Amino acid sequence: SDLYSIDVLKTLKDETMMKINKTTFVALALAATSFTSCIEEIDPQSSTVTIDQAASAPNSFNKFVSAITADMNGRPMMFSSSDLSSYNFDFGYPSQMIQRDLMGQDIAYPATVAPGFFTVWYNTFDVLTPQYLMCQIPWTVYYAWIKNCNTVIKMGAGNPTEEQKSGVGIAYAMRAFFYEDMAQMYANETYTKNPEAETVPIVSDDESIDMNHNPRATNEKMWNFIISDLDKAEEYLAGYERPDKTTPDVSVVYGLKARAYLVMGKWDKAEEYAKKAQAGYSVMSSAEYTDRETGFNTPNEAWMFCMTYKDTDPCIKYNDADTSWGSQMSLEINPDKDVSACGYAANYGDAKLIDRHLYETIPATDCRKKCFVDFSTNDMEGTELENKLKEYSDYPTWLEYSAGVAKWPGTGGLSLKFRTANGVEGHNNTAKGFLQSVPLMRVEEMKLIEAEAAGMQDEARGKQLLEAFAKARDPQFVYGKHVNDKYGNSSNSGFQNEIWWQRRVELWGEGFATLDIKRFGKSVIRSYAGTNHCEESRWNTTGVPQWMTLMIVESEGAYNADCTQNPMVTTPTSDSPEYAW
C-alpha cells in the first residue's frame, strides 16, 4: 500500500478522524526497506491510508509537499525518538553528508575514542555489509524520501492544476536530488567510465513497475531519468517564488542539472546550467566565510538551497539536541556541566579535524585557512596557547577542552567552519545553538562546476574562471601548485587536480568528499609523516577504495529478485606505510 510521511499522517488524522498507528507505520516501512516489497493494502481504520484517502483530507497536497523537505530535518527515520541517544547518527540528510566525508581523507576523526558514533564510516567498513543494520540506513532513508516525492507526483496525476504545479515541481526536483546521491553512492563505476554500470533500482510514481523484478538502473538509464525529472521540475517551477531557501526553486533545478551533466561528462551542458544557476547570487566574502556567529549556520546571498533546524524537530527536542548536525560539527559549546553539558564534538570527544596535509597546502593568505586552528598550537600551552586560540574563537579554553576530551595531541586542525547559532544563548544552550541552517547548495559550487566544465572544453578558459574564483578567497593565489597532486588516477589533467583541490577546501564538510573521489578516480591517503589520522585508520589506497561503493541491504535481494549486489567491502587489516609526498 501507499505509506507516507509520519508527520503528514499525524496531521491528517486530526483533520479526518482517521486512526493511524505510528509504530505500525515505522515497522512496515523498515520491513519494506526500499518500499519495493508487497504489503497488502489496509483499511485506514486499522493502520494506514491510501493515496486517494489521504488526498481527500483538507489541504493534504500542500502538507505532503512540505513533508518532502521537512523529513530531511533529522526526524528519526530508522529508530523511535527514545532510541536517539543510542543512534546519534540518525538525524536526516546532514548525517549522510558526514558519512560520505568521513570515508575519505579530508576529515580526521577520533575513531578510537568513545562515543565515536561515525566510526563505521571512518574505519569499520565491515559493518557496512548487507547483514548489518548500518547497511540499511542510507538505503531505507533515501527511498523513504523518494517515496514522499512519488506521493506528491501521483497526487498531481500527471496533469497538475495551477495550484499544484509548484508542489509537483518541488517533488520532481527533490526526487532528482536524492537519486543523484544514490546513483553515485552505489555505482561501482562512474558514468564517464562505464555508462552501463549499475546504480540502484528506480522506484518512481509509475505503478506498472514490478517491484519484485526491478533491476538496478544503468548509469545511462538513471541519469537520463534524473534529467527527465529536472526537465519537468524546470517547467513546473517556472515563475515560482519560494518562501525561503529550504524549498527548491528553478535556480536549484539549474544547479542540480549542472551537477548531473558534470557527472555525465556533458561539459557544455554542465557549464550552461552552472552559469544559469548563479543568477541572483553572490560569492561569500571573507568576512562572511569566517564570521564567528553566523559562519555557515545562516543563509546568505551565496546559499542557494539549505535545511534549517527547528525547535520542534525530534533531533533537537530529544536527547538534549545531541542527535543533530550541530552536535557533530560545531564547537564553542560551554563545557560547564551545569550550563550545557552537550554537543558531542564540543564536549564528548567527537571533534572532527581537517586532514593535516590538506591544511598545510592552504596558503596563509587564503581566508578559508582561518576556519581551522593552526597545528602550531599543538606545541603551545598556557597564555601563549590561549592568545593564539583567540585568533579563531571568543572561547579559547572551550577549544582546549574539546581537543582534550577527544584525546587529540592538541587543538591543531579543529574546525570552526560551522559555527553555533543564536549568539551567546546558543553557546550556553544547545537547544538554541543547534538551530542552525545547513548548506545543501552554494553558488561557489556552481562557480567551480562552471570552471571545470569550461576547462574540459578549453583549458585556458577554465583556468581563467578558476583563477577568478580562487582570488576571491586568496588574493595572492597562484595557479599550478596542485597540478601534480599525487592521489592516483594519472589520467587526470593538472587542471582537474587544481579543481579538485579547490573543491576539497571550499566544500570541506559539506558532503562532497566521497562523490568527488569517485568521480575523479582518486586515491585516499591517510598515512604520511605527521598525519593526524588515528592509528588503525591510517590507510593509503591505490585508486578509489571499494568501501566508497555502498552495498545493498540484504532484504532488498530477498524481495527484489533482479537486484544484484556490489562487491564485498572490508576494513584494511593494518595501517599503510607512510606515503612520501
Coordinates of C-alpha atoms in Angstrom, one line a residue:
S1 CA 0.0 0.0 0.0
D2 CA 1.0 3.6 -0.1
L3 CA 2.8 4.6 3.0
Y4 CA 3.6 8.3 3.7
S5 CA 5.3 10.8 5.9
I6 CA 4.6 10.2 9.6
D7 CA 4.2 13.9 10.4
V8 CA 1.7 14.4 7.5
L9 CA -0.3 11.4 8.5
K10 CA -0.5 12.6 12.1
T11 CA -1.9 15.9 10.9
L12 CA -4.3 14.3 8.6
K13 CA -5.5 12.1 11.4
D14 CA -6.6 15.1 13.4
E15 CA -8.4 16.6 10.3
T16 CA -10.1 13.5 9.1
M17 CA -10.6 11.4 12.3
M18 CA -8.6 8.6 10.7
K19 CA -6.7 6.4 13.1
I20 CA -3.0 6.0 12.2
N21 CA -0.7 3.9 14.2
K22 CA 2.9 5.3 14.1
T23 CA 4.5 2.2 15.4
T24 CA 2.9 0.1 12.8
F25 CA 3.9 2.6 10.1
V26 CA 7.6 2.5 11.1
A27 CA 7.6 -1.3 11.4
L28 CA 6.1 -1.6 7.9
A29 CA 8.4 1.0 6.4
L30 CA 11.5 -0.7 7.8
A31 CA 10.4 -4.1 6.7
A32 CA 9.9 -2.8 3.2
T33 CA 13.4 -1.3 3.1
S34 CA 13.2 0.4 -0.3
F35 CA 9.4 0.1 -0.3
T36 CA 9.6 -2.5 -3.1
S37 CA 8.2 -5.3 -1.1
C38 CA 4.5 -6.2 -1.3
I39 CA 2.3 -5.0 1.5
E40 CA -1.4 -5.7 1.5
E41 CA -3.5 -2.5 1.4
I42 CA -5.2 -2.0 4.7
D43 CA -8.3 -0.1 5.5
P44 CA -7.4 3.3 7.2
Q45 CA -9.3 2.4 10.3
S46 CA -6.6 -0.1 11.2
S47 CA -3.2 1.5 10.4
T48 CA -2.5 3.2 7.1
V49 CA -4.2 5.3 4.4
T50 CA -4.2 5.0 0.6
I51 CA -3.3 7.9 -1.7
D52 CA -7.0 8.6 -2.5
Q53 CA -8.0 8.7 1.1
A54 CA -5.1 10.9 2.0
A55 CA -5.7 13.3 -0.9
S56 CA -9.3 13.9 0.3
A57 CA -8.1 15.4 3.6
P58 CA -8.2 19.2 3.8
N59 CA -5.0 20.9 2.5
S60 CA -3.4 17.5 2.2
F61 CA -1.5 18.2 -1.0
N62 CA 0.4 21.1 0.5
K63 CA 1.2 19.1 3.6
F64 CA 2.7 16.3 1.5
V65 CA 4.7 18.8 -0.4
S66 CA 6.1 20.3 2.8
A67 CA 6.9 16.8 4.1
I68 CA 9.4 16.3 1.2
T69 CA 11.9 18.7 2.7
A70 CA 10.7 18.5 6.3
D71 CA 11.6 14.8 6.5
M72 CA 15.2 15.7 5.8
N73 CA 15.5 17.6 9.0
G74 CA 16.6 14.8 11.3
R75 CA 13.3 13.3 12.4
P76 CA 14.2 9.7 13.3
M77 CA 13.9 7.6 10.2
M78 CA 15.4 4.4 11.5
F79 CA 14.5 4.5 15.1
S80 CA 12.0 6.0 17.5
S81 CA 12.7 9.1 19.4
S82 CA 13.5 7.1 22.5
D83 CA 16.4 5.5 20.6
L84 CA 18.1 8.7 19.6
S85 CA 20.6 8.6 22.5
S86 CA 21.9 5.3 21.2
Y87 CA 21.9 6.1 17.5
N88 CA 23.3 9.6 17.3
F89 CA 23.8 9.4 13.5
D90 CA 20.1 9.2 12.8
F91 CA 19.5 12.9 12.1
G92 CA 18.5 13.0 8.5
Y93 CA 20.3 14.3 5.4
P94 CA 23.2 16.1 7.1
S95 CA 24.2 12.7 8.6
Q96 CA 24.6 11.4 5.1
M97 CA 26.9 14.3 4.4
I98 CA 29.1 13.5 7.3
Q99 CA 29.2 9.8 6.4
R100 CA 30.4 10.5 2.9
D101 CA 33.1 12.9 4.0
L102 CA 34.5 10.6 6.7
M103 CA 35.1 7.9 4.1
G104 CA 37.9 10.0 2.6
Q105 CA 40.9 11.6 4.0
D106 CA 39.9 15.3 4.5
I107 CA 38.5 14.8 7.9
A108 CA 40.5 13.2 10.7
Y109 CA 38.1 11.6 13.3
P110 CA 38.7 10.3 16.8
A111 CA 37.6 6.8 15.9
T112 CA 39.3 5.1 18.8
V113 CA 37.7 7.4 21.4
A114 CA 34.1 7.0 22.8
P115 CA 31.5 7.6 21.6
G116 CA 32.7 7.7 18.0
F117 CA 29.2 7.5 16.5
F118 CA 30.5 7.8 13.0
T119 CA 33.4 5.3 13.3
V120 CA 31.5 2.9 11.0
W121 CA 32.0 5.3 8.1
Y122 CA 35.6 6.2 9.0
N123 CA 37.3 2.9 9.8
T124 CA 34.9 0.0 10.4
F125 CA 33.7 -0.8 7.0
D126 CA 32.9 -4.4 7.7
V127 CA 29.7 -3.1 9.4
L128 CA 28.5 -1.7 6.1
T129 CA 28.0 -5.1 4.7
P130 CA 24.4 -6.4 4.0
Q131 CA 23.8 -8.4 7.2
Y132 CA 24.3 -5.3 9.4
L133 CA 21.9 -2.6 10.4
M134 CA 24.2 0.2 9.2
C135 CA 23.9 -1.0 5.6
Q136 CA 20.2 -0.4 5.8
I137 CA 20.5 3.3 6.8
P138 CA 21.1 5.1 3.5
W139 CA 19.0 2.6 1.5
T140 CA 15.9 2.9 3.7
V141 CA 16.2 6.6 4.4
Y142 CA 16.7 7.7 0.8
Y143 CA 13.9 5.5 -0.5
A144 CA 11.6 6.9 2.2
W145 CA 12.4 10.4 1.0
I146 CA 11.8 9.3 -2.6
K147 CA 8.5 7.8 -1.6
N148 CA 7.4 11.3 -0.3
C149 CA 8.3 12.7 -3.8
N150 CA 6.4 9.9 -5.6
T151 CA 3.3 10.6 -3.4
V152 CA 3.1 14.2 -4.5
I153 CA 3.8 13.4 -8.1
K154 CA 1.0 10.8 -8.1
M155 CA -1.4 13.3 -6.4
G156 CA -0.8 15.6 -9.4
A157 CA -1.9 12.7 -11.6
G158 CA 0.3 13.7 -14.5
N159 CA -1.7 16.8 -15.1
P160 CA -1.3 19.1 -12.1
T161 CA -3.6 22.0 -11.6
E162 CA -2.1 25.5 -11.5
E163 CA -2.2 25.4 -7.7
Q164 CA -0.4 22.0 -7.7
K165 CA 2.3 22.8 -10.3
S166 CA 4.9 24.2 -7.9
G167 CA 4.4 21.3 -5.5
V168 CA 4.8 18.8 -8.2
G169 CA 7.9 20.7 -9.5
I170 CA 9.4 20.5 -6.0
A171 CA 8.8 16.8 -5.9
Y172 CA 10.5 16.2 -9.3
A173 CA 13.4 18.4 -8.2
M174 CA 13.9 16.6 -4.9
R175 CA 13.5 13.1 -6.4
A176 CA 16.3 14.0 -8.8
F177 CA 18.3 15.4 -5.8
F178 CA 18.0 12.1 -4.0
Y179 CA 18.7 9.9 -7.0
E180 CA 21.8 11.9 -7.8
D181 CA 23.2 11.0 -4.5
M182 CA 22.2 7.3 -4.6
A183 CA 23.4 6.8 -8.2
Q184 CA 26.9 7.9 -7.2
M185 CA 26.9 6.2 -3.8
Y186 CA 26.0 2.7 -5.2
A187 CA 27.5 2.7 -8.7
N188 CA 30.8 0.8 -8.9
E189 CA 32.0 2.8 -11.9
T190 CA 31.3 6.4 -12.9
Y191 CA 29.1 7.4 -15.9
T192 CA 32.1 8.6 -18.0
K193 CA 34.0 5.4 -17.4
N194 CA 31.1 3.0 -17.9
P195 CA 27.6 4.1 -18.8
E196 CA 26.3 0.5 -18.4
A197 CA 27.5 0.2 -14.7
E198 CA 24.6 -0.4 -12.3
T199 CA 23.3 2.2 -9.9
V200 CA 20.1 1.4 -7.9
P201 CA 16.5 0.4 -8.8
I202 CA 14.3 3.2 -9.9
V203 CA 11.2 3.4 -7.7
S204 CA 9.0 6.1 -9.3
D205 CA 5.4 7.1 -9.5
D206 CA 4.9 4.5 -12.3
E207 CA 2.6 1.9 -10.8
S208 CA 3.3 -0.6 -13.6
I209 CA 6.8 -1.3 -12.3
D210 CA 7.1 -4.8 -11.0
M211 CA 8.9 -4.1 -7.7
N212 CA 9.7 -7.8 -7.2
H213 CA 11.7 -7.7 -10.5
N214 CA 13.1 -4.3 -10.6
P215 CA 16.8 -4.4 -11.7
R216 CA 19.3 -1.7 -10.9
A217 CA 19.3 1.0 -13.5
T218 CA 22.4 1.5 -15.5
N219 CA 24.3 4.8 -15.2
E220 CA 22.8 5.9 -18.6
K221 CA 19.2 5.0 -17.7
M222 CA 19.5 6.5 -14.2
W223 CA 21.0 9.9 -15.3
N224 CA 18.6 10.2 -18.2
F225 CA 15.8 9.6 -15.7
I226 CA 17.2 12.3 -13.4
I227 CA 17.5 14.8 -16.3
S228 CA 13.9 14.0 -17.2
D229 CA 12.7 14.8 -13.7
L230 CA 14.7 18.0 -13.7
D231 CA 13.2 19.0 -17.1
K232 CA 9.7 18.6 -15.5
A233 CA 10.8 20.5 -12.4
E234 CA 12.1 23.3 -14.5
E235 CA 8.8 23.5 -16.3
Y236 CA 6.6 23.4 -13.2
L237 CA 8.8 25.8 -11.1
A238 CA 9.0 28.5 -13.8
G239 CA 8.0 31.7 -12.1
Y240 CA 7.6 30.1 -8.7
E241 CA 8.7 32.3 -5.8
R242 CA 9.7 30.1 -2.8
P243 CA 9.1 31.2 0.8
D244 CA 12.7 30.6 1.8
K245 CA 15.8 28.7 0.8
T246 CA 14.7 25.4 2.4
T247 CA 12.5 24.9 -0.6
P248 CA 14.0 24.4 -4.1
D249 CA 13.2 26.8 -6.9
V250 CA 14.2 26.9 -10.6
S251 CA 17.8 28.1 -9.6
V252 CA 18.2 24.9 -7.6
V253 CA 16.9 22.9 -10.5
Y254 CA 19.6 24.6 -12.7
G255 CA 22.2 23.7 -10.0
L256 CA 21.0 20.0 -10.0
K257 CA 21.3 19.9 -13.8
A258 CA 24.8 21.3 -13.6
R259 CA 25.7 18.5 -11.1
A260 CA 24.1 15.9 -13.3
Y261 CA 25.8 17.0 -16.5
L262 CA 29.1 17.2 -14.7
V263 CA 28.8 13.5 -13.7
M264 CA 27.8 12.6 -17.2
G265 CA 30.8 14.5 -18.7
K266 CA 28.5 16.6 -20.8
W267 CA 30.7 19.7 -20.3
D268 CA 28.8 22.2 -22.5
K269 CA 25.5 21.5 -20.6
A270 CA 27.2 21.5 -17.2
E271 CA 28.8 24.9 -18.0
E272 CA 25.5 26.2 -19.3
Y273 CA 23.4 25.3 -16.3
A274 CA 26.1 26.1 -13.7
K275 CA 26.2 29.6 -15.2
K276 CA 22.3 29.9 -15.2
A277 CA 22.2 28.8 -11.6
Q278 CA 24.4 31.7 -10.4
A279 CA 21.9 34.4 -11.4
G280 CA 20.9 36.4 -8.4
Y281 CA 23.5 35.0 -6.0
S282 CA 27.0 36.3 -5.0
V283 CA 30.1 34.6 -3.6
M284 CA 30.5 34.9 0.2
S285 CA 33.0 37.5 1.3
S286 CA 36.0 36.5 3.5
A287 CA 34.2 38.2 6.5
E288 CA 31.0 36.1 5.9
Y289 CA 33.0 32.9 5.4
T290 CA 34.7 33.3 8.8
D291 CA 32.1 35.2 10.8
R292 CA 32.2 34.0 14.4
E293 CA 28.5 34.0 15.0
T294 CA 26.9 33.4 11.5
G295 CA 29.6 31.4 9.7
F296 CA 27.9 28.5 7.9
N297 CA 24.9 28.5 10.1
T298 CA 22.8 31.2 8.4
P299 CA 21.7 31.5 4.8
N300 CA 23.2 34.4 2.9
E301 CA 23.4 35.6 -0.7
A302 CA 25.7 32.7 -1.7
W303 CA 23.4 30.0 -0.4
M304 CA 21.0 28.5 -3.0
F305 CA 19.4 25.7 -1.0
C306 CA 19.6 24.6 2.6
M307 CA 18.0 23.0 5.6
T308 CA 17.1 24.8 8.8
Y309 CA 16.7 23.0 12.1
K310 CA 13.7 24.0 14.2
D311 CA 13.0 23.6 17.9
T312 CA 10.2 21.2 17.0
D313 CA 12.5 18.7 15.2
P314 CA 12.9 15.5 17.2
C315 CA 16.7 15.7 16.9
I316 CA 16.5 19.0 18.8
K317 CA 13.7 18.2 21.2
Y318 CA 15.1 14.9 22.4
N319 CA 18.5 13.7 23.8
D320 CA 19.5 17.3 24.7
A321 CA 19.7 18.1 20.9
D322 CA 22.7 15.8 20.7
T323 CA 21.4 13.8 17.8
S324 CA 21.9 16.7 15.4
W325 CA 24.3 18.2 12.9
G326 CA 25.4 20.9 15.3
S327 CA 26.3 18.3 17.9
Q328 CA 28.6 16.6 15.5
M329 CA 30.1 19.6 13.6
S330 CA 30.1 22.6 15.9
L331 CA 32.4 23.5 18.8
E332 CA 32.2 26.5 21.1
I333 CA 29.6 25.0 23.5
N334 CA 30.0 25.8 27.1
P335 CA 31.6 22.7 28.8
D336 CA 30.2 23.7 32.2
K337 CA 28.0 20.7 33.1
D338 CA 25.6 22.9 35.0
V339 CA 25.0 25.0 31.9
S340 CA 25.0 22.8 28.8
A341 CA 27.0 19.6 29.1
C342 CA 26.0 18.8 25.5
G343 CA 27.5 18.6 22.0
Y344 CA 29.4 15.5 21.1
A345 CA 32.0 17.4 19.0
A346 CA 32.4 20.1 21.7
N347 CA 32.2 18.2 24.9
Y348 CA 32.3 14.4 24.4
G349 CA 35.2 13.6 22.2
D350 CA 33.7 13.7 18.7
A351 CA 35.5 16.7 17.4
K352 CA 36.5 16.4 13.7
L353 CA 39.7 17.9 12.4
I354 CA 40.8 18.9 8.9
D355 CA 43.4 16.5 7.4
R356 CA 46.8 17.9 8.3
H357 CA 48.3 17.6 4.8
L358 CA 45.3 19.3 3.2
Y359 CA 45.6 22.1 5.8
E360 CA 49.2 22.6 5.2
T361 CA 48.6 23.1 1.4
I362 CA 46.3 26.0 2.1
P363 CA 48.3 29.3 1.9
A364 CA 48.2 31.6 4.8
T365 CA 46.7 34.3 2.6
D366 CA 43.6 32.1 1.9
C367 CA 40.7 33.1 4.2
R368 CA 39.5 29.6 4.3
K369 CA 42.5 28.6 6.4
K370 CA 41.1 30.7 9.3
C371 CA 38.3 28.1 9.7
F372 CA 40.8 25.6 11.2
V373 CA 43.1 26.0 14.1
D374 CA 46.8 26.0 13.2
F375 CA 48.8 22.9 14.1
S376 CA 51.5 25.1 15.7
T377 CA 49.1 25.3 18.7
N378 CA 49.9 21.7 19.5
D379 CA 53.3 22.9 20.8
M380 CA 51.8 25.7 22.9
E381 CA 50.3 25.9 26.3
G382 CA 49.1 28.4 28.9
T383 CA 48.8 32.0 28.0
E384 CA 50.6 31.6 24.6
L385 CA 48.0 28.9 23.6
E386 CA 45.1 30.9 24.8
N387 CA 46.1 34.1 23.0
K388 CA 46.7 32.1 19.8
L389 CA 43.2 30.5 20.0
K390 CA 41.6 33.9 20.4
E391 CA 42.5 34.4 16.7
Y392 CA 39.9 31.8 16.0
S393 CA 37.3 31.9 18.8
D394 CA 35.9 34.0 21.6
Y395 CA 36.0 30.9 23.7
P396 CA 39.6 29.7 23.6
T397 CA 39.5 27.5 26.7
W398 CA 36.5 25.7 25.4
L399 CA 38.5 24.7 22.3
E400 CA 41.2 23.3 24.6
Y401 CA 38.5 21.2 26.3
S402 CA 37.1 19.9 23.0
A403 CA 40.6 18.7 21.9
G404 CA 41.3 17.2 25.3
V405 CA 38.2 15.0 25.6
A406 CA 38.8 13.8 22.0
K407 CA 42.4 12.9 23.1
W408 CA 43.9 14.8 20.2
P409 CA 47.5 15.8 20.8
G410 CA 46.4 19.4 20.8
T411 CA 44.0 21.9 19.2
G412 CA 45.6 21.9 15.8
G413 CA 43.1 21.2 13.0
L414 CA 40.0 21.8 15.0
S415 CA 37.2 23.0 12.7
L416 CA 35.4 26.3 13.3
K417 CA 33.7 26.4 9.9
F418 CA 30.2 25.5 11.2
R419 CA 29.5 28.0 14.0
T420 CA 26.9 27.5 16.7
A421 CA 23.8 29.6 16.2
N422 CA 22.0 32.2 18.2
G423 CA 24.9 34.0 19.8
V424 CA 25.7 33.9 23.5
E425 CA 22.5 32.0 24.2
G426 CA 23.3 29.3 21.7
H427 CA 26.8 28.9 23.2
N428 CA 25.2 28.1 26.5
N429 CA 22.2 26.2 25.4
T430 CA 22.4 23.5 22.7
A431 CA 18.6 23.6 22.2
K432 CA 19.3 27.1 20.8
G433 CA 22.8 26.7 19.5
F434 CA 22.0 23.8 17.2
L435 CA 19.1 25.5 15.5
Q436 CA 21.4 26.0 12.5
S437 CA 20.9 26.1 8.8
V438 CA 23.0 23.6 6.8
P439 CA 24.0 24.5 3.2
L440 CA 23.0 22.0 0.5
M441 CA 24.0 24.0 -2.5
R442 CA 26.0 27.2 -2.8
V443 CA 26.9 29.5 -5.7
E444 CA 30.6 28.7 -5.1
E445 CA 29.9 25.1 -6.1
M446 CA 28.4 26.4 -9.3
K447 CA 31.4 28.6 -9.9
L448 CA 33.6 25.6 -9.6
I449 CA 31.4 23.4 -11.9
E450 CA 31.4 26.2 -14.5
A451 CA 35.2 26.4 -14.3
E452 CA 35.7 22.7 -14.5
A453 CA 33.2 22.2 -17.4
A454 CA 34.7 25.1 -19.3
G455 CA 38.2 23.8 -18.8
M456 CA 37.3 20.4 -20.1
Q457 CA 36.4 22.0 -23.3
D458 CA 39.1 24.7 -23.4
E459 CA 41.6 24.5 -20.6
A460 CA 42.7 28.2 -20.9
R461 CA 39.1 29.4 -20.4
G462 CA 38.6 27.0 -17.4
K463 CA 41.9 28.2 -15.9
Q464 CA 40.8 31.8 -16.2
L465 CA 37.5 31.1 -14.4
L466 CA 39.2 29.1 -11.7
E467 CA 41.7 31.8 -11.0
A468 CA 38.9 34.4 -10.8
F469 CA 37.1 32.2 -8.2
A470 CA 40.3 31.4 -6.2
K471 CA 41.3 35.0 -5.9
A472 CA 38.1 35.8 -4.1
R473 CA 39.4 33.5 -1.3
D474 CA 43.1 34.2 -1.7
P475 CA 44.1 37.5 -3.4
Q476 CA 47.7 36.1 -3.8
F477 CA 46.5 32.8 -5.4
V478 CA 48.9 31.3 -7.9
Y479 CA 47.7 28.7 -10.3
G480 CA 49.7 25.5 -10.6
K481 CA 50.6 24.4 -7.1
H482 CA 48.3 21.3 -7.2
V483 CA 48.7 20.1 -10.8
N484 CA 50.9 17.3 -9.6
D485 CA 49.0 16.2 -6.6
K486 CA 49.7 12.5 -6.0
Y487 CA 46.3 10.9 -5.4
G488 CA 46.1 8.2 -8.0
N489 CA 44.5 8.5 -11.4
S490 CA 47.3 9.7 -13.5
S491 CA 44.8 10.3 -16.4
N492 CA 43.6 13.4 -14.7
S493 CA 45.0 16.6 -16.1
G494 CA 46.8 19.1 -13.9
F495 CA 43.8 21.4 -14.4
Q496 CA 41.5 18.7 -12.9
N497 CA 43.8 18.4 -9.9
E498 CA 43.5 22.1 -9.3
I499 CA 39.8 21.9 -9.5
W500 CA 39.7 19.0 -7.1
W501 CA 41.9 20.8 -4.5
Q502 CA 39.6 23.9 -4.7
R503 CA 36.5 21.7 -4.1
R504 CA 38.2 19.9 -1.2
V505 CA 38.9 23.2 0.6
E506 CA 35.8 25.2 -0.4
L507 CA 33.3 22.4 0.3
W508 CA 35.0 20.8 3.3
G509 CA 32.4 19.1 5.5
E510 CA 29.5 19.7 3.0
G511 CA 29.2 16.1 1.9
F512 CA 31.1 16.0 -1.4
A513 CA 34.3 14.1 -0.5
T514 CA 33.3 10.6 -1.5
L515 CA 31.4 11.7 -4.5
D516 CA 34.4 13.7 -5.8
I517 CA 37.0 11.0 -5.1
K518 CA 34.9 8.5 -7.1
R519 CA 34.3 11.0 -9.9
F520 CA 37.9 12.0 -10.2
G521 CA 39.1 8.4 -9.6
K522 CA 41.4 9.5 -6.7
S523 CA 43.1 7.5 -4.0
V524 CA 42.8 8.0 -0.3
I525 CA 46.0 8.9 1.6
R526 CA 45.8 9.0 5.4
S527 CA 49.3 7.6 6.3
Y528 CA 52.1 10.0 6.0
A529 CA 54.7 11.7 8.2
G530 CA 52.9 13.9 10.7
T531 CA 49.5 12.6 9.9
N532 CA 46.7 13.5 12.3
H533 CA 44.6 10.4 11.4
C534 CA 44.2 7.9 14.2
E535 CA 46.2 4.7 14.3
E536 CA 44.3 1.8 12.8
S537 CA 42.8 4.3 10.4
R538 CA 46.0 5.3 8.5
W539 CA 45.3 3.7 5.2
N540 CA 46.6 4.5 1.7
T541 CA 44.8 3.1 -1.3
T542 CA 45.7 2.7 -4.9
G543 CA 42.7 4.3 -6.6
V544 CA 39.2 4.6 -5.3
P545 CA 38.7 2.4 -2.2
Q546 CA 36.0 -0.3 -2.5
W547 CA 34.4 0.9 0.7
M548 CA 33.1 4.0 -1.1
T549 CA 30.8 1.9 -3.2
L550 CA 28.0 1.1 -0.8
M551 CA 26.5 -2.4 -0.5
I552 CA 22.8 -3.0 -0.9
V553 CA 20.7 -4.1 2.1
E554 CA 20.2 -7.8 2.3
S555 CA 16.4 -7.7 2.5
E556 CA 16.3 -5.9 -0.9
G557 CA 17.6 -9.1 -2.6
A558 CA 15.0 -11.1 -0.7
Y559 CA 12.1 -9.1 -2.1
N560 CA 13.6 -8.0 -5.4
A561 CA 14.9 -11.0 -7.3
D562 CA 16.5 -8.9 -10.1
C563 CA 18.6 -6.6 -7.8
T564 CA 22.3 -7.5 -7.9
Q565 CA 24.8 -6.8 -5.2
N566 CA 28.0 -4.8 -5.1
P567 CA 31.4 -6.4 -4.3
M568 CA 32.1 -7.0 -0.6
V569 CA 33.7 -4.3 1.4
T570 CA 36.3 -5.0 4.0
T571 CA 38.3 -3.0 6.5
P572 CA 42.1 -2.8 5.9
T573 CA 43.9 -5.1 8.4
S574 CA 46.8 -2.8 9.2
D575 CA 48.0 0.8 8.7
S576 CA 49.8 1.6 5.5
P577 CA 53.5 2.6 5.3
E578 CA 53.9 6.4 5.3
Y579 CA 53.4 8.0 2.0
A580 CA 56.2 10.3 0.9
W581 CA 54.7 13.5 -0.6

